[in-house]
Coordinates of C-alpha atoms and ligand atoms in Angstrom, one line a residue:
V1 CA -14.5 14.8 14.1
A2 CA -18.5 14.5 13.3
P3 CA -20.4 12.1 14.5
V4 CA -20.4 9.0 11.0
D5 CA -23.2 6.8 10.7
W6 CA -20.6 3.6 10.7
A7 CA -24.1 1.7 9.4
A8 CA -25.5 3.5 6.8
V9 CA -21.3 3.3 5.5
R10 CA -21.9 -0.2 5.7
S11 CA -24.4 -0.2 3.9
D12 CA -22.8 1.2 1.2
F13 CA -20.8 -2.2 -0.2
P14 CA -22.6 -4.5 -1.0
L15 CA -20.4 -7.7 -1.0
L16 CA -20.8 -7.3 2.9
G17 CA -24.5 -8.2 2.9
R18 CA -23.9 -12.1 1.7
T19 CA -23.5 -15.5 3.2
V20 CA -20.7 -17.9 3.4
R21 CA -20.3 -21.5 4.4
G22 CA -23.8 -22.7 4.2
G23 CA -25.4 -19.4 5.0
R24 CA -23.5 -17.1 7.6
P25 CA -22.9 -14.1 7.4
L26 CA -20.2 -12.9 6.3
V27 CA -17.3 -11.5 8.8
Y28 CA -14.8 -10.0 6.3
L29 CA -11.4 -9.2 8.3
D30 CA -8.8 -9.5 5.2
S31 CA -8.6 -6.1 4.3
A32 CA -5.5 -5.6 4.6
A33 CA -5.1 -7.7 1.6
T34 CA -7.9 -6.1 -0.3
S35 CA -10.8 -4.2 0.4
Q36 CA -14.2 -4.2 -0.6
K37 CA -15.9 -1.5 -2.7
P38 CA -18.5 1.1 -2.6
N39 CA -21.3 1.5 -4.5
V40 CA -20.1 4.7 -5.8
V41 CA -16.5 2.9 -7.4
L42 CA -18.7 0.0 -8.5
E43 CA -20.7 2.6 -10.2
A44 CA -18.1 5.1 -11.5
E45 CA -16.3 1.8 -13.4
V46 CA -20.0 0.6 -15.4
D47 CA -20.7 4.4 -15.8
F48 CA -17.5 4.6 -17.8
Y49 CA -18.0 2.1 -20.1
E50 CA -21.5 2.8 -20.7
Q51 CA -21.0 6.4 -21.2
R52 CA -17.5 7.4 -21.7
N53 CA -14.9 4.6 -22.9
A54 CA -12.2 5.7 -24.9
A55 CA -8.4 6.0 -25.6
V56 CA -7.3 8.8 -23.6
H57 CA -4.8 11.9 -24.7
R58 CA -5.6 10.9 -28.1
G59 CA -8.8 10.6 -30.0
A60 CA -10.5 13.6 -31.4
H61 CA -13.3 12.9 -31.2
Q62 CA -15.3 13.6 -27.5
L63 CA -16.5 10.1 -25.9
A64 CA -11.9 11.2 -25.7
E65 CA -11.9 14.0 -24.3
E66 CA -14.3 12.9 -21.3
A67 CA -12.4 10.2 -21.0
T68 CA -9.7 12.1 -20.7
D69 CA -10.7 14.1 -19.0
A70 CA -12.3 11.9 -16.2
F71 CA -9.3 9.8 -16.3
E72 CA -7.2 12.8 -15.5
S73 CA -9.8 13.7 -13.1
A74 CA -9.1 11.3 -10.9
R75 CA -5.9 11.8 -11.4
A76 CA -6.6 15.4 -9.1
A77 CA -8.4 13.2 -6.8
V78 CA -5.9 11.1 -6.1
A79 CA -3.5 13.2 -5.5
R80 CA -5.1 16.0 -3.3
F81 CA -6.0 13.0 -1.0
V82 CA -2.7 12.3 -0.7
G83 CA -2.0 16.0 -0.3
A84 CA 0.3 15.7 -3.3
G85 CA -0.2 18.3 -6.8
E86 CA -1.8 16.4 -9.9
D87 CA 1.1 16.3 -12.0
E88 CA 3.3 14.4 -9.1
I89 CA 1.2 11.4 -9.0
V90 CA 1.8 8.5 -11.9
W91 CA -0.7 5.9 -12.8
T92 CA 1.1 1.8 -12.4
S93 CA -0.8 -1.4 -11.7
G94 CA -0.7 -1.0 -7.6
A95 CA 2.3 -0.2 -5.4
T96 CA 4.4 -3.2 -6.4
A97 CA 4.4 -1.9 -9.7
A98 CA 5.3 1.5 -8.2
I99 CA 8.2 0.6 -6.7
N100 CA 9.8 -1.3 -9.5
L101 CA 9.0 2.0 -11.6
V102 CA 11.1 4.1 -9.0
A103 CA 14.1 0.8 -8.9
Y104 CA 14.4 0.7 -12.0
A105 CA 14.7 4.2 -12.5
F106 CA 17.2 4.2 -10.5
S107 CA 19.2 1.5 -12.2
N108 CA 18.2 3.4 -15.5
A109 CA 20.2 6.8 -14.5
S110 CA 23.1 4.4 -13.2
L111 CA 23.5 2.7 -17.1
G112 CA 23.9 6.3 -18.3
R113 CA 20.1 6.8 -19.3
G114 CA 18.2 10.4 -18.9
G115 CA 21.1 12.3 -19.4
A116 CA 22.9 14.6 -17.1
A117 CA 20.0 15.4 -15.0
A118 CA 19.2 11.8 -13.8
E119 CA 23.2 11.5 -12.7
R120 CA 21.9 12.6 -9.1
F121 CA 20.4 9.1 -9.5
A122 CA 22.8 6.8 -10.2
L123 CA 24.4 4.2 -8.1
R124 CA 27.9 3.1 -8.0
P125 CA 29.2 0.3 -6.6
G126 CA 29.9 0.7 -2.3
D127 CA 26.5 2.6 -2.3
E128 CA 23.5 1.6 -0.1
I129 CA 20.1 1.1 0.1
V130 CA 18.8 1.1 3.3
V131 CA 14.9 -1.4 4.0
T132 CA 13.8 -2.2 7.4
E133 CA 13.2 -5.5 8.5
A134 CA 9.3 -5.3 8.4
E135 CA 8.9 -5.0 4.8
H136 CA 6.8 -6.1 2.9
H137 CA 9.1 -8.5 -0.6
A138 CA 7.0 -5.8 -2.9
N139 CA 9.5 -3.1 -0.6
L140 CA 12.4 -5.0 -0.1
V141 CA 13.1 -7.4 -3.4
P142 CA 13.1 -4.7 -6.2
W143 CA 15.3 -3.4 -4.0
Q144 CA 18.1 -6.8 -3.9
E145 CA 17.3 -6.7 -7.1
L146 CA 18.6 -3.0 -7.9
C147 CA 21.6 -3.3 -5.8
A148 CA 22.5 -7.0 -7.8
R149 CA 21.8 -4.5 -11.7
T150 CA 24.1 -1.7 -9.9
G151 CA 26.4 -3.7 -7.2
A152 CA 24.7 -1.2 -4.3
V153 CA 24.6 -3.2 -0.7
L154 CA 21.6 -3.4 0.8
R155 CA 21.3 -2.6 4.9
W156 CA 18.3 -2.7 7.0
F157 CA 17.3 -0.8 9.9
G158 CA 16.3 -4.4 12.8
V159 CA 12.1 -4.6 14.4
G160 CA 12.2 -4.9 18.4
D161 CA 10.0 -7.0 19.8
D162 CA 7.1 -4.7 20.0
G163 CA 7.4 -5.1 16.3
R164 CA 8.5 -1.3 15.8
V165 CA 11.3 -0.6 13.5
D166 CA 14.3 -0.1 16.0
L167 CA 16.2 3.7 14.7
S168 CA 18.6 2.8 18.2
D169 CA 21.6 2.1 15.7
A170 CA 20.5 4.5 13.0
A171 CA 24.3 6.3 12.8
S172 CA 25.4 3.2 11.8
V173 CA 22.1 1.9 9.3
V174 CA 22.4 5.5 7.5
G175 CA 26.0 7.0 6.3
E176 CA 27.9 8.6 3.5
R177 CA 27.3 6.0 1.3
T178 CA 23.4 5.2 1.6
R179 CA 21.4 6.9 -1.2
I180 CA 18.1 5.6 -0.5
V181 CA 15.8 4.7 2.4
A182 CA 12.6 2.4 1.8
F183 CA 10.5 1.9 4.6
G184 CA 6.4 0.3 4.6
H185 CA 4.6 3.8 6.4
A186 CA 2.7 1.6 7.9
S187 CA 3.5 -2.7 8.7
N188 CA 0.4 -5.3 6.7
V189 CA 1.7 -7.7 9.0
T190 CA 1.5 -5.9 12.6
G191 CA 0.2 -2.5 12.1
A192 CA 2.6 -1.0 13.4
I193 CA 3.3 3.1 12.1
A194 CA 6.7 3.8 10.8
P195 CA 8.4 7.0 12.8
V196 CA 9.2 8.7 9.6
A197 CA 10.1 11.9 10.8
A198 CA 13.0 10.2 11.9
L199 CA 13.5 7.8 8.8
V200 CA 13.1 10.8 6.6
A201 CA 15.4 13.0 8.7
A202 CA 17.7 10.6 8.3
A203 CA 17.3 10.3 5.3
R204 CA 18.2 14.0 4.5
A205 CA 21.0 14.5 6.7
V206 CA 23.1 12.2 4.1
G207 CA 21.2 13.4 0.6
A208 CA 19.8 9.7 0.7
Y209 CA 16.2 9.8 -1.7
T210 CA 12.7 8.1 0.6
V211 CA 10.8 5.6 -0.6
M212 CA 8.3 5.2 1.5
D213 CA 5.1 2.4 1.1
A214 CA 1.9 4.0 1.9
C215 CA -0.2 0.8 0.6
Q216 CA -1.1 -0.2 4.3
S217 CA -1.5 4.2 5.9
V218 CA -3.4 5.9 2.7
P219 CA -6.7 4.0 3.6
H220 CA -6.3 4.1 7.4
L221 CA -4.8 7.7 8.0
P222 CA -5.1 11.1 7.1
V223 CA -2.0 10.6 4.4
D224 CA 0.0 14.5 3.9
L225 CA 3.0 13.5 1.8
R226 CA 3.8 16.7 0.8
A227 CA 3.7 17.1 5.1
L228 CA 5.8 14.0 5.5
G229 CA 8.6 15.2 3.3
V230 CA 9.2 11.8 1.4
D231 CA 10.8 11.6 -2.2
F232 CA 8.6 8.6 -3.6
A233 CA 5.3 6.4 -2.5
A234 CA 3.7 4.5 -3.8
F235 CA 0.3 3.1 -2.9
S236 CA -2.5 0.7 -4.4
G237 CA -6.6 1.2 -4.9
H238 CA -7.5 -2.2 -4.1
K239 CA -6.5 -1.0 -0.8
M240 CA -8.2 1.8 -0.7
L241 CA -11.9 0.7 -1.8
G242 CA -10.8 1.2 -5.6
P243 CA -10.7 -1.0 -8.4
T244 CA -7.9 -3.8 -8.5
G245 CA -5.5 -2.8 -11.6
V246 CA -4.0 0.7 -10.8
G247 CA -2.3 2.5 -7.8
A248 CA 0.3 5.3 -8.1
L249 CA 3.0 6.3 -7.7
Y250 CA 3.6 10.0 -5.5
G251 CA 7.7 11.8 -6.8
R252 CA 8.6 15.0 -6.0
R253 CA 7.9 17.2 -9.1
E254 CA 11.4 18.1 -9.4
L255 CA 12.8 14.4 -8.7
L256 CA 10.1 13.7 -11.9
E257 CA 12.0 15.9 -13.6
A258 CA 15.2 14.5 -13.1
M259 CA 14.6 10.5 -13.6
P260 CA 14.3 8.5 -16.2
P261 CA 11.5 6.1 -17.8
F262 CA 11.1 2.1 -16.8
L263 CA 8.7 1.5 -19.0
T264 CA 9.1 2.6 -22.5
G265 CA 6.7 2.3 -26.0
G266 CA 3.9 4.4 -26.5
S267 CA 1.7 7.8 -24.9
M268 CA 5.0 8.9 -22.9
V269 CA 7.3 10.1 -25.7
E270 CA 7.7 13.2 -27.5
V271 CA 9.5 12.9 -30.4
V272 CA 11.0 9.5 -32.3
T273 CA 12.9 9.1 -35.1
M274 CA 14.3 5.6 -36.5
E275 CA 17.6 6.6 -34.3
T276 CA 16.3 8.3 -30.4
T277 CA 13.5 9.8 -28.8
T278 CA 12.9 12.6 -26.6
Y279 CA 10.6 12.0 -24.0
A280 CA 7.3 14.0 -23.0
P281 CA 7.1 15.1 -18.3
P282 CA 6.1 13.6 -15.7
P283 CA 3.7 12.4 -15.0
Q284 CA 3.6 10.8 -18.9
R285 CA 6.9 10.2 -19.0
F286 CA 6.3 7.3 -16.7
E287 CA 2.7 6.1 -18.3
A288 CA 3.5 4.1 -21.8
G289 CA 0.7 1.9 -23.6
T290 CA -2.8 2.3 -22.7
Q291 CA -3.4 2.9 -19.8
M292 CA -6.9 1.2 -17.0
V293 CA -8.4 3.8 -17.7
A294 CA -12.0 2.0 -15.7
Q295 CA -9.7 2.0 -12.7
A296 CA -8.0 4.9 -12.3
V297 CA -11.8 6.7 -12.3
G298 CA -13.1 4.3 -9.6
M299 CA -9.5 4.6 -7.7
G300 CA -10.2 8.8 -7.5
V301 CA -14.1 8.4 -6.7
A302 CA -12.5 5.7 -3.8
A303 CA -10.1 8.8 -2.8
Q304 CA -13.2 11.2 -3.2
W305 CA -15.6 8.7 -0.9
L306 CA -12.9 8.4 1.8
D307 CA -12.0 12.2 2.0
E308 CA -15.3 12.7 2.2
L309 CA -16.1 10.3 5.0
G310 CA -13.5 12.2 6.8
M311 CA -10.1 10.7 7.6
P312 CA -9.9 11.6 11.1
A313 CA -13.1 9.6 11.8
V314 CA -11.6 6.8 10.1
V315 CA -8.7 6.6 12.2
A316 CA -11.0 6.9 15.1
H317 CA -13.3 4.6 14.4
E318 CA -11.0 2.2 13.4
Q319 CA -8.8 2.6 16.7
A320 CA -11.9 1.8 18.5
L321 CA -11.7 -1.9 16.3
A322 CA -8.1 -1.9 16.6
A323 CA -8.5 -2.0 20.8
E324 CA -11.1 -5.0 20.1
L325 CA -8.9 -7.2 17.5
L326 CA -6.3 -6.5 20.8
R327 CA -8.4 -8.4 23.0
I328 CA -7.6 -11.6 21.0
A329 CA -4.8 -11.4 23.3
E330 CA -6.7 -12.4 26.7
I331 CA -7.7 -15.9 25.3
P332 CA -5.0 -18.4 26.6
G333 CA -2.1 -20.0 24.1
V334 CA -2.9 -16.8 21.6
R335 CA 0.0 -14.1 20.9
V336 CA 0.2 -11.1 19.5
I337 CA 2.9 -10.3 16.6
G338 CA 2.6 -6.4 17.2
P339 CA 2.2 -3.7 19.4
L340 CA -0.6 -4.3 22.2
E341 CA -1.6 -0.9 21.9
A342 CA -4.7 0.2 20.1
A343 CA -2.7 3.8 19.8
D344 CA 0.1 4.9 17.3
R345 CA -1.0 1.7 15.7
L346 CA -3.5 0.4 12.2
A347 CA -6.5 -2.6 13.1
V348 CA -4.4 -5.4 12.3
V349 CA -3.8 -7.4 14.3
S350 CA -1.1 -10.9 13.7
F351 CA -1.3 -13.6 15.8
V352 CA -0.5 -17.6 16.8
V353 CA -2.5 -20.1 18.5
D354 CA 0.0 -22.1 21.0
G355 CA 0.5 -26.1 19.2
V356 CA -2.4 -25.1 15.8
H357 CA -0.8 -24.4 12.8
A358 CA -1.5 -20.4 11.0
H359 CA -3.6 -22.5 8.3
D360 CA -5.1 -24.6 10.5
V361 CA -6.6 -21.6 12.6
G362 CA -8.1 -19.3 9.6
Q363 CA -9.8 -23.3 8.3
V364 CA -12.3 -23.2 11.6
L365 CA -12.8 -19.6 11.9
D366 CA -13.9 -19.6 8.0
D367 CA -16.6 -22.2 9.1
H368 CA -17.7 -19.8 11.7
G369 CA -17.5 -17.2 8.4
V370 CA -14.8 -15.3 9.2
A371 CA -12.7 -14.8 6.7
V372 CA -8.7 -13.5 7.2
R373 CA -5.2 -13.7 6.0
V374 CA -2.9 -17.1 7.2
G375 CA 0.6 -17.3 6.3
H376 CA 3.7 -14.9 5.8
H377 CA 2.2 -12.2 4.9
C378 CA 4.7 -11.8 1.7
A379 CA 6.3 -10.3 5.2
Q380 CA 8.9 -13.5 5.3
P381 CA 12.0 -11.9 7.0
L382 CA 9.7 -10.3 9.9
H383 CA 8.1 -14.1 10.2
R384 CA 11.7 -15.2 11.0
R385 CA 12.5 -12.2 13.4
F386 CA 9.0 -13.5 15.2
G387 CA 10.7 -17.3 15.0
V388 CA 7.1 -18.4 13.4
A389 CA 6.8 -19.2 9.8
A390 CA 2.9 -18.4 9.5
T391 CA 0.8 -16.2 11.5
A392 CA -3.2 -16.1 11.1
R393 CA -4.0 -12.2 10.7
A394 CA -7.6 -10.3 11.1
S395 CA -7.4 -6.2 9.7
A396 CA -10.8 -4.1 9.6
S397 CA -11.9 -1.0 7.4
V398 CA -13.8 1.3 7.7
Y399 CA -17.2 -0.8 6.8
T400 CA -16.2 -3.5 10.2
T401 CA -18.1 -3.2 13.3
I402 CA -17.2 -4.4 16.6
D403 CA -20.2 -6.8 17.1
E404 CA -17.8 -8.5 13.4
V405 CA -14.5 -8.2 16.0
V406 CA -16.8 -10.5 19.1
A407 CA -17.8 -13.0 16.4
F408 CA -14.2 -13.3 15.1
R409 CA -13.2 -13.7 19.3
E410 CA -15.8 -15.7 20.1
A411 CA -14.7 -18.0 17.1
L412 CA -11.1 -17.8 17.9
A413 CA -11.2 -18.4 21.7
G414 CA -12.9 -22.1 20.1
V415 CA -9.7 -23.0 18.0
R416 CA -7.6 -24.9 20.8
A417 CA -10.4 -26.8 21.9
F418 CA -11.7 -28.1 18.6
F419 CA -7.9 -28.9 17.9
G420 CA -7.3 -30.5 21.7
A421 CA -4.8 -27.9 21.7
E422 CA -5.7 -26.9 25.2
Ligands
LIG1 N1 3.4 -3.6 0.2 C1 2.4 -3.8 1.3 C2 2.6 -2.5 2.8 C3 1.2 -4.8 1.3 O1 0.1 -4.7 2.3 C4 1.3 -4.8 0.3 C5 -0.7 -5.9 0.1 N2 0.0 -6.5 0.3 C6 2.4 -4.5 -1.1 C7 2.8 -3.2 -0.5 C8 2.0 -4.5 -2.6 O2 0.3 -4.0 -3.2 P1 0.0 -4.7 -4.9 O3 0.1 -6.2 -4.4 O4 -1.2 -3.5 -4.5 O5 0.7 -3.9 -5.7

């Protein structure tokens, strides 16, 4: 791994230069919620609107051609970044939309939509969908809803005391009726990386489809979706240094080809009569309506920027940050929820402070200019598993420095005294 000038990397993010709370330097430790954006991403969006803005895939004019090129090149950049084929990447508004797209495609197939090719996706009462107790609500609620629409039954893997998915009862959780196994690649609460190979193997053994929520992993790990062998994956632009309002669904090509659409309307059709419609091949079949072109272009640039930085270097940098973050466990009264070693996890650390509510922890840190997130982080079942209603969470990204983590630790060390909880 070639050495990286991390100070130069950081100086590429204009927002990080600002101050908060009366002149304090901003210590942004909320990257798991959303990341900041490098200049190249901001400039790509402005450039698109200043030079290329047009509707894609339809105009007969030069601008439309240039906009289409930019849009499709961005798709190619994102595909390359995650080890997918260009026609295996569907633009969505984010990971939530991508997971819902899959869930609704399965339920449309269950209604007989999509013809014989789509029968493989049809769920019947008593079929099973498997998730984990660690899921973000975005990878849980759509499956609950799919169960409600089809009569399928939701089952799940529990989480061990170390915050990792517990596969010890795999044989009783995944079985002959399992049709879908949906799991997060990395937890947005504990930072734990899921045992992907074991989950994929368990699903394959019974012919179930895998859906991986890669929202937290794609910005922080080298992710090769084909090598991982998942059937579908979802991720968001805004967590990987790109814009909001854009994300992607990865689907293995032969699956996307057989899958019925979710949203319908313009741009996703071949022939429309007053009675019936035939649909375009993927990915267009799943991209109804005017697309988020400028955002997609920004996401493509973000993927390329990360690719050039090099994901192995990002991993090394963020493991050092994770080790520094985890030292908060040495502060009396601080309990970390999740694995305590920096290996095999991300620099996302959730914690509770004895005798102090997470929201108060967040407020004191904010007074020091330290931005963390507090609450259940859209993972209520996981918080229930650990017997807490809320945690505070510090999360890093490529631009985070060790000095910032030290400033966070020092501010956190004073929290209990501040509330008289010592
Ligand atoms: N899954 C995980 C693990 C996440 O962290 C998030 C965002 N907090 C999502 C899904 C949903 O992503 P989005 O809100 O961008 O659709």
